[in-house]
Structure formats: structure tokens, C-alpha cells
Coordinates of N, CA and C in Angstrom, one line a residue:
Y1 N 0.8 -1.3 0.0 CA 0.0 -0.1 0.2 C 0.7 1.2 -0.1
V2 N 1.9 1.3 0.6 CA 2.9 2.4 0.7 C 3.4 2.6 -0.6
R3 N 3.4 4.0 -1.2 CA 4.2 4.6 -2.5 C 4.7 5.8 -2.0
K4 N 5.8 5.9 -2.8 CA 6.6 7.1 -2.7 C 7.0 7.6 -4.1
D5 N 6.7 8.9 -4.6 CA 7.1 9.4 -5.7 C 7.5 10.9 -5.6
K6 N 8.5 11.0 -6.1 CA 9.1 12.4 -5.9 C 8.2 13.6 -6.3
G7 N 7.4 13.5 -7.3 CA 6.4 14.4 -7.7 C 5.3 14.7 -7.0
Y8 N 5.0 13.8 -6.0 CA 3.7 13.7 -5.3 C 3.9 13.8 -3.8
C9 N 3.2 14.6 -3.1 CA 3.1 14.8 -1.6 C 4.5 15.1 -1.2
G10 N 5.3 15.9 -1.8 CA 6.6 16.2 -1.6 C 7.6 15.2 -1.5
G11 N 7.2 14.0 -2.2 CA 8.3 12.9 -2.0 C 8.1 12.0 -0.8
M12 N 6.9 12.3 0.1 CA 6.8 11.6 1.2 C 6.1 10.1 1.1
A13 N 6.5 9.2 1.8 CA 5.8 7.9 1.7 C 4.1 8.4 2.0
R14 N 3.2 7.4 1.4 CA 2.0 7.9 1.4 C 1.2 6.5 1.4
V15 N 0.0 6.3 1.8 CA -1.0 5.5 1.5 C -2.4 6.1 1.1
S16 N -2.8 5.6 0.0 CA -3.9 6.1 -0.7 C -4.1 7.8 -0.9
G17 N -2.8 8.2 -0.9 CA -2.6 9.6 -1.0 C -2.4 10.4 0.3
I18 N -2.6 9.8 1.3 CA -2.3 10.3 2.7 C -1.1 9.9 3.3
P19 N -0.1 11.0 3.5 CA 1.1 10.9 3.9 C 1.2 9.8 5.3
V20 N 2.2 8.9 5.2 CA 2.3 7.9 6.3 C 2.6 9.0 7.5
A21 N 3.2 10.1 7.3 CA 3.6 10.6 8.7 C 2.2 11.4 9.2
V22 N 1.3 11.5 8.6 CA 0.0 12.0 9.0 C -0.8 10.8 9.8
I23 N -0.7 9.6 9.3 CA -1.4 8.4 9.8 C -0.6 8.2 11.2
V24 N 0.7 8.1 11.2 CA 1.6 7.8 12.4 C 1.4 8.9 13.3
D25 N 1.5 10.2 13.0 CA 1.1 11.1 14.1 C -0.1 11.2 14.7
M26 N -1.2 10.8 14.1 CA -2.5 10.6 14.5 C -2.5 9.6 15.6
H27 N -1.7 8.3 15.1 CA -1.5 7.2 16.1 C -0.8 7.5 17.1
L28 N 0.3 8.2 17.0 CA 1.1 8.6 18.2 C 0.4 9.7 19.3
K29 N -0.4 10.5 18.6 CA -1.2 11.3 19.6 C -2.4 10.6 20.2
G30 N -2.5 9.3 19.9 CA -3.5 8.5 20.8 C -4.8 8.1 20.0
D31 N -4.8 8.6 18.7 CA -6.2 8.1 17.9 C -6.0 6.6 17.7
S32 N -7.1 6.1 17.9 CA -7.4 4.5 17.5 C -7.2 4.4 16.2
L33 N -6.8 3.2 15.7 CA -6.9 2.7 14.2 C -8.2 3.0 13.8
E34 N -9.2 2.6 14.2 CA -10.5 2.9 13.7 C -10.9 4.3 13.4
A35 N -10.5 5.3 14.4 CA -10.5 6.7 14.1 C -9.8 7.1 13.1
I36 N -8.6 6.7 12.9 CA -7.9 7.0 11.7 C -8.4 6.6 10.4
V37 N -8.9 5.4 10.4 CA -9.6 4.9 9.2 C -11.0 5.7 8.9
G38 N -11.5 6.2 10.0 CA -12.9 7.0 10.1 C -12.5 8.3 9.5
A39 N -11.3 8.7 9.8 CA -11.1 10.3 9.1 C -10.8 10.4 7.8
Y40 N -10.6 9.4 7.0 CA -10.3 9.3 5.6 C -10.9 8.2 4.9
E41 N -11.7 8.9 4.0 CA -12.8 7.9 3.1 C -12.1 6.8 2.5
D42 N -10.9 7.0 1.9 CA -10.4 5.9 1.2 C -9.4 5.0 1.8
L43 N -9.3 5.2 3.2 CA -8.3 4.5 4.1 C -9.1 3.3 4.6
T44 N -8.5 2.1 4.7 CA -8.6 0.7 5.3 C -7.7 0.5 6.6
L45 N -8.4 -0.4 7.3 CA -7.6 -0.8 8.4 C -6.1 -1.6 8.1
S46 N -6.4 -2.2 7.0 CA -5.0 -2.9 6.6 C -4.0 -1.9 6.0
M47 N -4.7 -0.8 5.4 CA -3.8 0.4 4.9 C -3.0 1.1 6.1
V48 N -3.7 1.2 7.3 CA -3.2 1.9 8.4 C -2.1 0.9 9.0
H49 N -2.3 -0.3 9.1 CA -1.4 -1.2 9.6 C -0.1 -1.1 8.6
S50 N -0.4 -1.2 7.2 CA 0.9 -1.0 6.4 C 1.6 0.3 6.6
A51 N 1.0 1.4 6.8 CA 1.7 2.7 7.1 C 2.5 2.4 8.5
L52 N 1.8 1.9 9.5 CA 2.5 1.7 10.9 C 3.7 0.8 10.6
S53 N 3.7 -0.3 10.0 CA 4.6 -1.0 9.5 C 5.9 -0.3 8.9
Y54 N 5.4 0.2 7.9 CA 6.2 1.1 7.3 C 7.2 2.2 8.2
Y55 N 6.5 2.9 9.2 CA 6.9 3.7 10.2 C 8.2 2.9 10.9
Y56 N 7.9 1.8 11.4 CA 8.7 1.1 12.2 C 10.0 0.6 11.4
D57 N 10.0 0.6 10.2 CA 11.2 0.1 9.3 C 11.8 1.4 8.9
H58 N 11.2 2.6 8.8 CA 11.7 3.8 8.3 C 11.5 4.9 9.1
K59 N 11.7 4.7 10.6 CA 11.4 5.7 11.6 C 12.0 7.1 11.4
V60 N 13.2 7.1 11.1 CA 14.0 8.3 11.1 C 13.3 9.1 10.1
E61 N 13.1 8.6 8.9 CA 12.6 9.2 7.8 C 11.1 9.8 8.0
I62 N 10.3 9.0 8.6 CA 8.9 9.5 8.9 C 8.9 10.4 10.2
D63 N 9.7 10.1 11.1 CA 9.8 11.1 12.2 C 10.3 12.6 11.8
G64 N 11.0 12.6 10.5 CA 11.5 13.8 10.0 C 10.1 14.5 9.1
D65 N 9.5 13.7 8.4 CA 8.3 14.0 7.6 C 7.3 14.6 8.8
I66 N 7.1 13.8 10.1 CA 6.0 14.4 11.1 C 6.5 15.9 11.4
G67 N 7.9 16.0 11.6 CA 8.3 17.3 11.8 C 7.9 18.4 10.7
I68 N 8.0 18.0 9.6 CA 7.8 19.1 8.6 C 6.0 19.2 8.5
I69 N 5.4 18.1 8.7 CA 3.9 18.4 8.6 C 3.3 19.2 9.7
N70 N 4.0 18.9 11.0 CA 3.8 19.7 12.1 C 4.3 21.1 12.2
N71 N 5.2 21.3 11.5 CA 5.9 22.6 11.4 C 6.2 22.9 10.0
P72 N 5.2 23.3 9.2 CA 5.4 23.5 7.8 C 6.5 24.5 7.3
P73 N 7.2 24.5 6.4 CA 8.0 25.8 5.9 C 7.1 26.8 5.5
V74 N 7.4 28.0 5.7 CA 6.7 29.3 5.2 C 6.3 29.0 3.8
G75 N 4.8 29.1 3.5 CA 4.3 29.0 2.1 C 4.0 27.7 1.6
A76 N 4.5 26.8 2.3 CA 4.0 25.5 2.0 C 2.4 25.4 2.1
L77 N 2.0 24.5 1.1 CA 0.6 24.1 1.1 C 0.4 22.8 1.9
V78 N -0.4 23.0 3.0 CA -0.9 21.9 3.9 C -2.3 21.9 4.2
K79 N -2.7 20.8 4.5 CA -4.1 20.5 4.5 C -4.6 21.2 5.9
K80 N -5.9 21.9 5.8 CA -6.3 22.8 7.1 C -7.0 21.7 7.9
S81 N -6.9 21.9 9.2 CA -7.8 21.0 10.0 C -9.0 21.3 10.3
D82 N -9.9 20.3 10.5 CA -11.3 20.7 10.4 C -11.7 21.3 11.9

């Protein structure tokens, strides 16, 4: 489920278009896996598990991406929170 393309999502690893860092950040902040699935229409429980597996195999990379998502560079396009 995990994909990486330089020209999409800033080259960040993603699942169904959602950065793995977003999924992991939600999980680390205490959201249940079911809540994460419920937050995104195209996400399945197996995709969330895949994202978390990817995180544990690429922790340094995803921790860096979480830092970018939580502290985006000035002028970066980020999803507005609801």
C-alpha cells in the first residue's frame, strides 16, 4: 500500500494519497486505528497497519516527515484541519 513518488506529496511515503507521517502522527497522539480509518474515506484498516509497519522500518524518515507536517515551511501548502 505504501508508495513514494518525488513529484507527489513532496516525495513523502503515502498510503491512498495520505502521507504515512499523518497516519503515524494521529496514532502517536492517541487516535485509535478505527478513528484514523474513519478520518479518511479511502483508508482501510489494513492500509493503516501497512503505514505503521512502514514507520517502524523507516522511523528516522517518517519522524522527519512528521516534523515537516507539524511545522511546515513558510508558504508550504498543507491541509487545513477541520
